[in-house]
PDB file of N, CA and C in Angstrom:
ATOM      1  N   GLY A  10     103.189 103.795 136.769  1.00  0.00           N
ATOM      2  CA  GLY A  10     103.789 103.844 135.288  1.00  0.00           C
ATOM      3  C   GLY A  10     104.850 102.809 135.360  1.00  0.00           C
ATOM      4  N   GLY A  11     105.222 102.393 133.992  1.00  0.00           N
ATOM      5  CA  GLY A  11     106.540 101.219 133.802  1.00  0.00           C
ATOM      6  C   GLY A  11     107.851 102.048 133.381  1.00  0.00           C
ATOM      7  N   ALA A  12     108.597 100.888 133.704  1.00  0.00           N
ATOM      8  CA  ALA A  12     110.141 101.600 133.635  1.00  0.00           C
ATOM      9  C   ALA A  12     110.405 102.107 132.378  1.00  0.00           C
ATOM     10  N   GLY A  13     110.590 103.208 132.164  1.00  0.00           N
ATOM     11  CA  GLY A  13     110.954 103.960 130.604  1.00  0.00           C
ATOM     12  C   GLY A  13     112.356 103.501 130.073  1.00  0.00           C
ATOM     13  N   ARG A  14     112.205 103.042 129.152  1.00  0.00           N
ATOM     14  CA  ARG A  14     113.521 102.674 128.478  1.00  0.00           C
ATOM     15  C   ARG A  14     114.351 103.832 127.893  1.00  0.00           C
ATOM     16  N   ARG A  15     115.265 104.226 128.227  1.00  0.00           N
ATOM     17  CA  ARG A  15     116.140 105.276 127.674  1.00  0.00           C
ATOM     18  C   ARG A  15     117.119 104.939 126.680  1.00  0.00           C
ATOM     19  N   GLY A  16     117.304 105.775 125.820  1.00  0.00           N
ATOM     20  CA  GLY A  16     117.836 105.526 124.318  1.00  0.00           C
ATOM     21  C   GLY A  16     117.310 105.038 123.362  1.00  0.00           C
ATOM     22  N   LEU A  17     117.902 104.473 122.252  1.00  0.00           N
ATOM     23  CA  LEU A  17     117.168 104.514 121.034  1.00  0.00           C
ATOM     24  C   LEU A  17     115.975 103.440 120.899  1.00  0.00           C
ATOM     25  N   LYS A  18     115.172 104.224 119.850  1.00  0.00           N
ATOM     26  CA  LYS A  18     113.824 103.138 120.040  1.00  0.00           C
ATOM     27  C   LYS A  18     113.892 102.285 118.541  1.00  0.00           C
ATOM     28  N   VAL A  19     114.741 102.635 117.976  1.00  0.00           N
ATOM     29  CA  VAL A  19     114.888 101.976 116.573  1.00  0.00           C
ATOM     30  C   VAL A  19     116.466 101.350 116.784  1.00  0.00           C
ATOM     31  N   LYS A  20     116.454 100.503 115.925  1.00  0.00           N
ATOM     32  CA  LYS A  20     118.111  99.830 115.941  1.00  0.00           C
ATOM     33  C   LYS A  20     118.183  99.196 114.429  1.00  0.00           C
ATOM     34  N   LEU A  21     119.098  99.745 113.999  1.00  0.00           N
ATOM     35  CA  LEU A  21     119.248  99.338 112.510  1.00  0.00           C
ATOM     36  C   LEU A  21     119.786  97.847 112.375  1.00  0.00           C
ATOM     37  N   GLY A  22     120.562  97.684 113.550  1.00  0.00           N
ATOM     38  CA  GLY A  22     120.951  96.378 113.250  1.00  0.00           C
ATOM     39  C   GLY A  22     122.520  95.905 113.329  1.00  0.00           C
ATOM     40  N   ILE A  23     123.487  97.113 113.079  1.00  0.00           N
ATOM     41  CA  ILE A  23     125.084  97.418 112.834  1.00  0.00           C
ATOM     42  C   ILE A  23     125.757  97.275 113.955  1.00  0.00           C
ATOM     43  N   MET A  24     126.887  97.406 113.817  1.00  0.00           N
ATOM     44  CA  MET A  24     128.040  97.132 114.604  1.00  0.00           C
ATOM     45  C   MET A  24     128.698  98.372 113.900  1.00  0.00           C
ATOM     46  N   PRO A  25     128.928  99.536 114.626  1.00  0.00           N
ATOM     47  CA  PRO A  25     129.523 100.442 113.838  1.00  0.00           C
ATOM     48  C   PRO A  25     131.262 100.262 114.198  1.00  0.00           C
ATOM     49  N   ASP A  26     131.872 100.667 113.078  1.00  0.00           N
ATOM     50  CA  ASP A  26     133.454 100.430 113.131  1.00  0.00           C
ATOM     51  C   ASP A  26     133.935 101.637 113.876  1.00  0.00           C
ATOM     52  N   PHE A  27     134.256 101.527 115.125  1.00  0.00           N
ATOM     53  CA  PHE A  27     134.892 102.671 115.997  1.00  0.00           C
ATOM     54  C   PHE A  27     136.158 102.973 115.341  1.00  0.00           C
ATOM     55  N   THR A  28     137.057 102.144 114.674  1.00  0.00           N
ATOM     56  CA  THR A  28     138.289 102.186 114.490  1.00  0.00           C
ATOM     57  C   THR A  28     138.339 103.396 113.184  1.00  0.00           C
ATOM     58  N   ALA A  29     137.646 103.602 112.605  1.00  0.00           N
ATOM     59  CA  ALA A  29     137.825 104.721 111.685  1.00  0.00           C
ATOM     60  C   ALA A  29     137.760 105.942 112.132  1.00  0.00           C
ATOM     61  N   THR A  30     138.581 106.805 111.636  1.00  0.00           N
ATOM     62  CA  THR A  30     138.717 108.100 112.226  1.00  0.00           C
ATOM     63  C   THR A  30     138.631 109.437 111.440  1.00  0.00           C
ATOM     64  N   GLU A  31     137.935 109.069 109.934  1.00  0.00           N
ATOM     65  CA  GLU A  31     137.560 110.032 109.183  1.00  0.00           C
ATOM     66  C   GLU A  31     136.153 110.307 109.297  1.00  0.00           C
ATOM     67  N   ASN A  32     136.078 111.590 109.274  1.00  0.00           N
ATOM     68  CA  ASN A  32     134.454 111.925 109.246  1.00  0.00           C
ATOM     69  C   ASN A  32     134.006 112.005 108.131  1.00  0.00           C
ATOM     70  N   ASP A  33     134.115 110.968 106.964  1.00  0.00           N
ATOM     71  CA  ASP A  33     133.120 110.983 106.033  1.00  0.00           C
ATOM     72  C   ASP A  33     132.341 109.943 106.019  1.00  0.00           C
ATOM     73  N   GLY A  34     131.918 109.306 107.140  1.00  0.00           N
ATOM     74  CA  GLY A  34     130.677 108.211 106.992  1.00  0.00           C
ATOM     75  C   GLY A  34     130.891 107.358 107.963  1.00  0.00           C
ATOM     76  N   LEU A  35     129.835 106.550 108.289  1.00  0.00           N
ATOM     77  CA  LEU A  35     129.867 105.623 109.367  1.00  0.00           C
ATOM     78  C   LEU A  35     130.073 104.160 108.766  1.00  0.00           C
ATOM     79  N   GLY A  36     131.312 103.716 108.964  1.00  0.00           N
ATOM     80  CA  GLY A  36     131.811 102.321 108.709  1.00  0.00           C
ATOM     81  C   GLY A  36     131.009 101.386 109.465  1.00  0.00           C
ATOM     82  N   VAL A  37     130.426 100.271 108.853  1.00  0.00           N
ATOM     83  CA  VAL A  37     129.812  99.533 109.354  1.00  0.00           C
ATOM     84  C   VAL A  37     131.060  98.146 109.428  1.00  0.00           C
ATOM     85  N   GLY A  38     130.922  97.763 110.671  1.00  0.00           N
ATOM     86  CA  GLY A  38     131.827  96.743 111.464  1.00  0.00           C
ATOM     87  C   GLY A  38     131.400  95.386 111.472  1.00  0.00           C
ATOM     88  N   GLY A  39     129.752  95.139 111.386  1.00  0.00           N
ATOM     89  CA  GLY A  39     129.122  94.004 111.472  1.00  0.00           C
ATOM     90  C   GLY A  39     127.816  94.171 111.219  1.00  0.00           C
ATOM     91  N   VAL A  40     126.812  93.388 111.270  1.00  0.00           N
ATOM     92  CA  VAL A  40     125.569  93.355 110.569  1.00  0.00           C
ATOM     93  C   VAL A  40     124.705  92.347 111.386  1.00  0.00           C
ATOM     94  N   THR A  41     124.064  92.700 112.268  1.00  0.00           N
ATOM     95  CA  THR A  41     123.140  91.883 112.441  1.00  0.00           C
ATOM     96  C   THR A  41     122.121  90.615 111.924  1.00  0.00           C
ATOM     97  N   ALA A  42     122.513  89.640 112.084  1.00  0.00           N
ATOM     98  CA  ALA A  42     121.707  88.622 111.194  1.00  0.00           C
ATOM     99  C   ALA A  42     120.224  88.905 111.834  1.00  0.00           C
ATOM    100  N   GLY A  43     119.190  88.912 110.305  1.00  0.00           N
ATOM    101  CA  GLY A  43     118.117  89.150 110.508  1.00  0.00           C
ATOM    102  C   GLY A  43     117.827  90.416 111.114  1.00  0.00           C
ATOM    103  N   GLY A  44     118.602  91.384 111.086  1.00  0.00           N
ATOM    104  CA  GLY A  44     118.040  92.900 111.565  1.00  0.00           C
ATOM    105  C   GLY A  44     117.465  93.679 110.463  1.00  0.00           C
ATOM    106  N   PRO A  45     116.997  95.010 110.580  1.00  0.00           N
ATOM    107  CA  PRO A  45     116.670  95.739 109.492  1.00  0.00           C
ATOM    108  C   PRO A  45     117.789  95.910 108.209  1.00  0.00           C
ATOM    109  N   ALA A  46     119.006  96.419 108.893  1.00  0.00           N
ATOM    110  CA  ALA A  46     120.185  96.321 107.719  1.00  0.00           C
ATOM    111  C   ALA A  46     120.510  95.100 107.039  1.00  0.00           C
ATOM    112  N   SER A  47     120.614  94.074 107.565  1.00  0.00           N
ATOM    113  CA  SER A  47     120.664  92.882 107.024  1.00  0.00           C
ATOM    114  C   SER A  47     119.787  92.511 105.706  1.00  0.00           C
ATOM    115  N   LYS A  48     118.597  92.906 106.548  1.00  0.00           N
ATOM    116  CA  LYS A  48     117.276  92.573 105.330  1.00  0.00           C
ATOM    117  C   LYS A  48     117.155  93.412 104.211  1.00  0.00           C
ATOM    118  N   ALA A  49     118.044  94.520 104.417  1.00  0.00           N
ATOM    119  CA  ALA A  49     118.019  95.401 103.275  1.00  0.00           C
ATOM    120  C   ALA A  49     119.332  95.173 102.328  1.00  0.00           C
ATOM    121  N   GLY A  50     120.176  94.133 102.838  1.00  0.00           N
ATOM    122  CA  GLY A  50     121.420  93.861 102.085  1.00  0.00           C
ATOM    123  C   GLY A  50     122.790  94.823 102.460  1.00  0.00           C
ATOM    124  N   MET A  51     122.478  95.173 103.663  1.00  0.00           N
ATOM    125  CA  MET A  51     123.894  95.752 104.133  1.00  0.00           C
ATOM    126  C   MET A  51     124.934  95.010 104.607  1.00  0.00           C
ATOM    127  N   LEU A  52     126.111  95.252 104.399  1.00  0.00           N
ATOM    128  CA  LEU A  52     127.412  94.122 104.287  1.00  0.00           C
ATOM    129  C   LEU A  52     128.487  94.820 105.234  1.00  0.00           C
ATOM    130  N   LYS A  53     129.042  93.977 106.015  1.00  0.00           N
ATOM    131  CA  LYS A  53     130.009  94.195 106.610  1.00  0.00           C
ATOM    132  C   LYS A  53     131.102  94.913 105.758  1.00  0.00           C
ATOM    133  N   GLY A  54     131.777  96.518 106.254  1.00  0.00           N
ATOM    134  CA  GLY A  54     132.867  97.296 105.144  1.00  0.00           C
ATOM    135  C   GLY A  54     131.987  98.135 104.406  1.00  0.00           C
ATOM    136  N   ASP A  55     130.660  98.089 104.670  1.00  0.00           N
ATOM    137  CA  ASP A  55     130.049  99.170 104.036  1.00  0.00           C
ATOM    138  C   ASP A  55     129.933 100.812 104.920  1.00  0.00           C
ATOM    139  N   LYS A  56     129.869 101.695 104.105  1.00  0.00           N
ATOM    140  CA  LYS A  56     130.001 103.046 104.765  1.00  0.00           C
ATOM    141  C   LYS A  56     128.843 103.820 104.913  1.00  0.00           C
ATOM    142  N   ILE A  57     128.101 103.888 105.822  1.00  0.00           N
ATOM    143  CA  ILE A  57     126.941 104.900 105.658  1.00  0.00           C
ATOM    144  C   ILE A  57     127.267 106.177 105.661  1.00  0.00           C
ATOM    145  N   VAL A  58     126.499 106.825 104.662  1.00  0.00           N
ATOM    146  CA  VAL A  58     127.255 108.315 104.470  1.00  0.00           C
ATOM    147  C   VAL A  58     125.655 109.048 104.576  1.00  0.00           C
ATOM    148  N   ALA A  59     124.624 108.596 104.673  1.00  0.00           N
ATOM    149  CA  ALA A  59     123.289 109.362 104.799  1.00  0.00           C
ATOM    150  C   ALA A  59     121.554 108.560 105.135  1.00  0.00           C
ATOM    151  N   ILE A  60     121.403 109.229 105.612  1.00  0.00           N
ATOM    152  CA  ILE A  60     120.109 108.281 106.133  1.00  0.00           C
ATOM    153  C   ILE A  60     118.899 109.359 106.095  1.00  0.00           C
ATOM    154  N   ASN A  61     118.068 109.049 104.882  1.00  0.00           N
ATOM    155  CA  ASN A  61     116.765 109.801 104.612  1.00  0.00           C
ATOM    156  C   ASN A  61     117.485 110.952 103.629  1.00  0.00           C
ATOM    157  N   GLY A  62     118.489 111.099 102.971  1.00  0.00           N
ATOM    158  CA  GLY A  62     119.160 112.042 102.410  1.00  0.00           C
ATOM    159  C   GLY A  62     119.788 113.345 103.294  1.00  0.00           C
ATOM    160  N   MET A  63     119.820 113.062 104.840  1.00  0.00           N
ATOM    161  CA  MET A  63     120.728 113.440 105.487  1.00  0.00           C
ATOM    162  C   MET A  63     122.007 112.727 105.862  1.00  0.00           C
ATOM    163  N   ALA A  64     123.325 113.836 105.837  1.00  0.00           N
ATOM    164  CA  ALA A  64     124.655 113.512 105.643  1.00  0.00           C
ATOM    165  C   ALA A  64     124.515 112.461 107.021  1.00  0.00           C
ATOM    166  N   ILE A  65     125.531 111.857 106.899  1.00  0.00           N
ATOM    167  CA  ILE A  65     126.198 111.036 108.237  1.00  0.00           C
ATOM    168  C   ILE A  65     127.626 110.770 108.028  1.00  0.00           C
ATOM    169  N   THR A  66     128.414 111.909 108.897  1.00  0.00           N
ATOM    170  CA  THR A  66     129.828 111.819 108.692  1.00  0.00           C
ATOM    171  C   THR A  66     130.514 110.736 109.982  1.00  0.00           C
ATOM    172  N   ASN A  67     129.645 110.938 110.939  1.00  0.00           N
ATOM    173  CA  ASN A  67     130.284 109.747 111.978  1.00  0.00           C
ATOM    174  C   ASN A  67     129.231 109.464 112.926  1.00  0.00           C
ATOM    175  N   ILE A  68     129.751 108.932 114.329  1.00  0.00           N
ATOM    176  CA  ILE A  68     128.684 107.989 114.961  1.00  0.00           C
ATOM    177  C   ILE A  68     127.674 109.010 115.903  1.00  0.00           C
ATOM    178  N   TYR A  69     128.025 110.166 115.849  1.00  0.00           N
ATOM    179  CA  TYR A  69     127.138 111.215 116.408  1.00  0.00           C
ATOM    180  C   TYR A  69     125.860 111.597 115.400  1.00  0.00           C
ATOM    181  N   ASP A  70     126.517 111.880 114.394  1.00  0.00           N
ATOM    182  CA  ASP A  70     125.054 111.987 113.376  1.00  0.00           C
ATOM    183  C   ASP A  70     124.383 110.999 113.383  1.00  0.00           C
ATOM    184  N   TYR A  71     124.754 109.778 113.159  1.00  0.00           N
ATOM    185  CA  TYR A  71     123.947 108.350 113.218  1.00  0.00           C
ATOM    186  C   TYR A  71     123.001 108.043 114.322  1.00  0.00           C
ATOM    187  N   MET A  72     123.592 108.509 115.656  1.00  0.00           N
ATOM    188  CA  MET A  72     122.799 108.482 116.773  1.00  0.00           C
ATOM    189  C   MET A  72     121.840 109.268 116.890  1.00  0.00           C
ATOM    190  N   ASN A  73     121.802 110.524 116.440  1.00  0.00           N
ATOM    191  CA  ASN A  73     121.021 111.724 116.389  1.00  0.00           C
ATOM    192  C   ASN A  73     119.917 111.354 115.459  1.00  0.00           C
ATOM    193  N   ARG A  74     120.177 110.740 114.149  1.00  0.00           N
ATOM    194  CA  ARG A  74     119.328 110.621 113.003  1.00  0.00           C
ATOM    195  C   ARG A  74     118.256 109.605 113.565  1.00  0.00           C
ATOM    196  N   LEU A  75     118.795 108.510 114.366  1.00  0.00           N
ATOM    197  CA  LEU A  75     118.439 107.277 114.551  1.00  0.00           C
ATOM    198  C   LEU A  75     117.116 107.808 115.820  1.00  0.00           C
ATOM    199  N   LYS A  76     117.635 108.768 116.511  1.00  0.00           N
ATOM    200  CA  LYS A  76     116.736 109.140 117.729  1.00  0.00           C
ATOM    201  C   LYS A  76     115.392 109.698 117.209  1.00  0.00           C
ATOM    202  N   LYS A  77     115.300 110.090 116.076  1.00  0.00           N
ATOM    203  CA  LYS A  77     114.235 110.369 115.195  1.00  0.00           C
ATOM    204  C   LYS A  77     113.413 109.840 114.458  1.00  0.00           C
ATOM    205  N   LEU A  78     113.546 108.448 114.571  1.00  0.00           N
ATOM    206  CA  LEU A  78     112.942 107.657 113.687  1.00  0.00           C
ATOM    207  C   LEU A  78     112.249 106.640 114.589  1.00  0.00           C
ATOM    208  N   LYS A  79     110.989 106.045 113.953  1.00  0.00           N
ATOM    209  CA  LYS A  79     110.283 105.164 114.751  1.00  0.00           C
ATOM    210  C   LYS A  79     110.359 103.765 114.017  1.00  0.00           C
ATOM    211  N   PRO A  80     109.846 102.697 115.253  1.00  0.00           N
ATOM    212  CA  PRO A  80     109.790 101.299 114.805  1.00  0.00           C
ATOM    213  C   PRO A  80     109.037 101.243 113.589  1.00  0.00           C
ATOM    214  N   GLY A  81     108.921 100.421 112.610  1.00  0.00           N
ATOM    215  CA  GLY A  81     108.092 100.339 111.221  1.00  0.00           C
ATOM    216  C   GLY A  81     108.421 101.247 110.074  1.00  0.00           C
ATOM    217  N   GLU A  82     109.125 102.370 110.367  1.00  0.00           N
ATOM    218  CA  GLU A  82     109.111 103.455 109.480  1.00  0.00           C
ATOM    219  C   GLU A  82     110.472 102.993 108.147  1.00  0.00           C
ATOM    220  N   THR A  83     110.228 103.302 107.044  1.00  0.00           N
ATOM    221  CA  THR A  83     110.655 102.840 105.782  1.00  0.00           C
ATOM    222  C   THR A  83     111.837 103.835 105.754  1.00  0.00           C
ATOM    223  N   ILE A  84     113.086 103.993 105.687  1.00  0.00           N
ATOM    224  CA  ILE A  84     114.059 104.996 105.346  1.00  0.00           C
ATOM    225  C   ILE A  84     115.149 104.520 104.381  1.00  0.00           C
ATOM    226  N   SER A  85     115.549 105.433 104.058  1.00  0.00           N
ATOM    227  CA  SER A  85     116.808 105.089 102.899  1.00  0.00           C
ATOM    228  C   SER A  85     117.892 105.183 103.448  1.00  0.00           C
ATOM    229  N   VAL A  86     118.734 104.357 103.173  1.00  0.00           N
ATOM    230  CA  VAL A  86     119.947 104.626 103.526  1.00  0.00           C
ATOM    231  C   VAL A  86     121.108 104.390 102.389  1.00  0.00           C
ATOM    232  N   ASP A  87     121.869 105.867 102.498  1.00  0.00           N
ATOM    233  CA  ASP A  87     123.125 105.826 101.342  1.00  0.00           C
ATOM    234  C   ASP A  87     124.304 104.942 102.172  1.00  0.00           C
ATOM    235  N   ILE A  88     124.775 104.476 101.320  1.00  0.00           N
ATOM    236  CA  ILE A  88     125.961 103.705 101.359  1.00  0.00           C
ATOM    237  C   ILE A  88     126.979 103.692 100.326  1.00  0.00           C
ATOM    238  N   ILE A  89     128.503 103.707 100.670  1.00  0.00           N
ATOM    239  CA  ILE A  89     129.652 103.397  99.956  1.00  0.00           C
ATOM    240  C   ILE A  89     129.955 102.386 100.014  1.00  0.00           C
ATOM    241  N   ARG A  90     129.937 101.398  98.769  1.00  0.00           N
ATOM    242  CA  ARG A  90     130.653  99.986  98.815  1.00  0.00           C
ATOM    243  C   ARG A  90     131.704  99.903  97.663  1.00  0.00           C
ATOM    244  N   ASN A  91     132.617  99.506  98.179  1.00  0.00           N
ATOM    245  CA  ASN A  91     133.808  99.478  97.006  1.00  0.00           C
ATOM    246  C   ASN A  91     133.961 100.604  96.204  1.00  0.00           C
ATOM    247  N   GLY A  92     133.823 101.617  96.831  1.00  0.00           N
ATOM    248  CA  GLY A  92     134.120 103.037  96.485  1.00  0.00           C
ATOM    249  C   GLY A  92     132.584 103.376  95.466  1.00  0.00           C
ATOM    250  N   ASN A  93     131.650 102.429  95.403  1.00  0.00           N
ATOM    251  CA  ASN A  93     130.593 102.964  94.619  1.00  0.00           C
ATOM    252  C   ASN A  93     129.298 103.138  95.709  1.00  0.00           C
ATOM    253  N   LYS A  94     128.530 104.511  95.187  1.00  0.00           N
ATOM    254  CA  LYS A  94     127.459 104.781  96.001  1.00  0.00           C
ATOM    255  C   LYS A  94     126.076 103.654  95.979  1.00  0.00           C
ATOM    256  N   LYS A  95     125.496 103.278  96.860  1.00  0.00           N
ATOM    257  CA  LYS A  95     123.981 102.446  96.630  1.00  0.00           C
ATOM    258  C   LYS A  95     123.222 103.041  97.715  1.00  0.00           C
ATOM    259  N   VAL A  96     121.893 102.841  97.138  1.00  0.00           N
ATOM    260  CA  VAL A  96     120.801 103.212  98.216  1.00  0.00           C
ATOM    261  C   VAL A  96     120.086 102.033  98.710  1.00  0.00           C
ATOM    262  N   LEU A  97     119.971 101.993 100.189  1.00  0.00           N
ATOM    263  CA  LEU A  97     119.115 100.849 100.609  1.00  0.00           C
ATOM    264  C   LEU A  97     118.019 101.410 101.197  1.00  0.00           C
ATOM    265  N   VAL A  98     116.936 100.313 100.906  1.00  0.00           N
ATOM    266  CA  VAL A  98     115.467 100.728 101.452  1.00  0.00           C
ATOM    267  C   VAL A  98     115.451  99.826 102.880  1.00  0.00           C
ATOM    268  N   VAL A  99     115.303 100.417 103.931  1.00  0.00           N
ATOM    269  CA  VAL A  99     115.202  99.834 105.354  1.00  0.00           C
ATOM    270  C   VAL A  99     114.364  99.910 105.965  1.00  0.00           C
ATOM    271  N   VAL A 100     113.877  98.842 106.459  1.00  0.00           N
ATOM    272  CA  VAL A 100     112.420  99.069 107.182  1.00  0.00           C
ATOM    273  C   VAL A 100     112.532  98.637 108.496  1.00  0.00           C
ATOM    274  N   LEU A 101     112.250  99.659 109.241  1.00  0.00           N
ATOM    275  CA  LEU A 101     112.912  99.499 110.928  1.00  0.00           C
ATOM    276  C   LEU A 101     112.013  98.676 111.690  1.00  0.00           C
TER     277      LEU A 101
END
């Protein structure tokens, strides 16, 4: 067998903002250029509040959601930007 890579199969291409303490979403501390989030129009400072309609309140929710996704899948990501809710379509 090959060496099984553990961890996440998919990457959104963001650096979470670990400084946020409120459990009201996952702050985006940075976006990887050319990654899925970047292509979908996500920006640093956005806050992810849901993936495929399922609430994201913190980094743990986010990790659990990502574990269930597959490369190539198209997902909806709800974000808050400047107080306004937007829905981004992300191709993983």
